[in-house]
């Protein structure tokens, strides 16, 4: 049954599902980063998500925001590097913005993606079009604002669709941030690895809420 809101425990279980989906997608993420970067994104995300499972599985949280903040802290402390900082920021800042909420509805999901994206951009310095995870996050955040009044299952489905479209749009971009920027026009034709991760994260959240 599609859900109006997720409880704190359901939000935690949703993030457990996200962690497992990313661990399973390690080869896909490795390939994506090998094409444009140094190939460590899959292994880094796998390490981060194993730390997430250790931090949240079966734990009790006082609000939904804390679930995401714990995810962010586990990623930040276990992954290191550029992606540890940016993915850690996404979850910590997004979670902090909804830390007074006892349920995850469409409004909280929208706020999570909006605040998470804003903080990734202000701390990491990437703008839309630089061929980074921001190219999946920004459309997700914008779509979130349009669907914030909907049940969480509907809102997350729309957000996930926008994130996937953003990932696909990153294929045509020339990288101007991070390691891939030295490739110049050779970076065209493949999606950004971080954007691939964001699309998997959003899709798994949506699938959980729809189940
Ligand atoms: P590293 O760049 O240290 O090898 P990863 O390979 O794990 O780290 O992650 C690379 C991904 O991180 C990129 O595909 C991009 O989406 C994201 N990324 C890196 N730097 C930034 C940044 N400054 N802003 C937003 N995203 C970034
Ligand atoms: Mg890399």
CSV table of C-alpha atoms and ligand atoms in Angstrom, one decimal, residues 33 38-41 179, ligand 2:
chain,number,residue,atom,x,y,z
A,33,UNK,CA,33.6,6.3,-12.1
A,38,UNK,CA,39.6,7.2,-10.8
A,39,UNK,CA,37.2,4.2,-10.4
A,40,UNK,CA,36.9,4.4,-6.6
A,41,UNK,CA,33.3,5.6,-6.3
A,179,UNK,CA,38.8,14.6,-11.6
B,2,LIG,MG1,36.5,8.6,-7.8
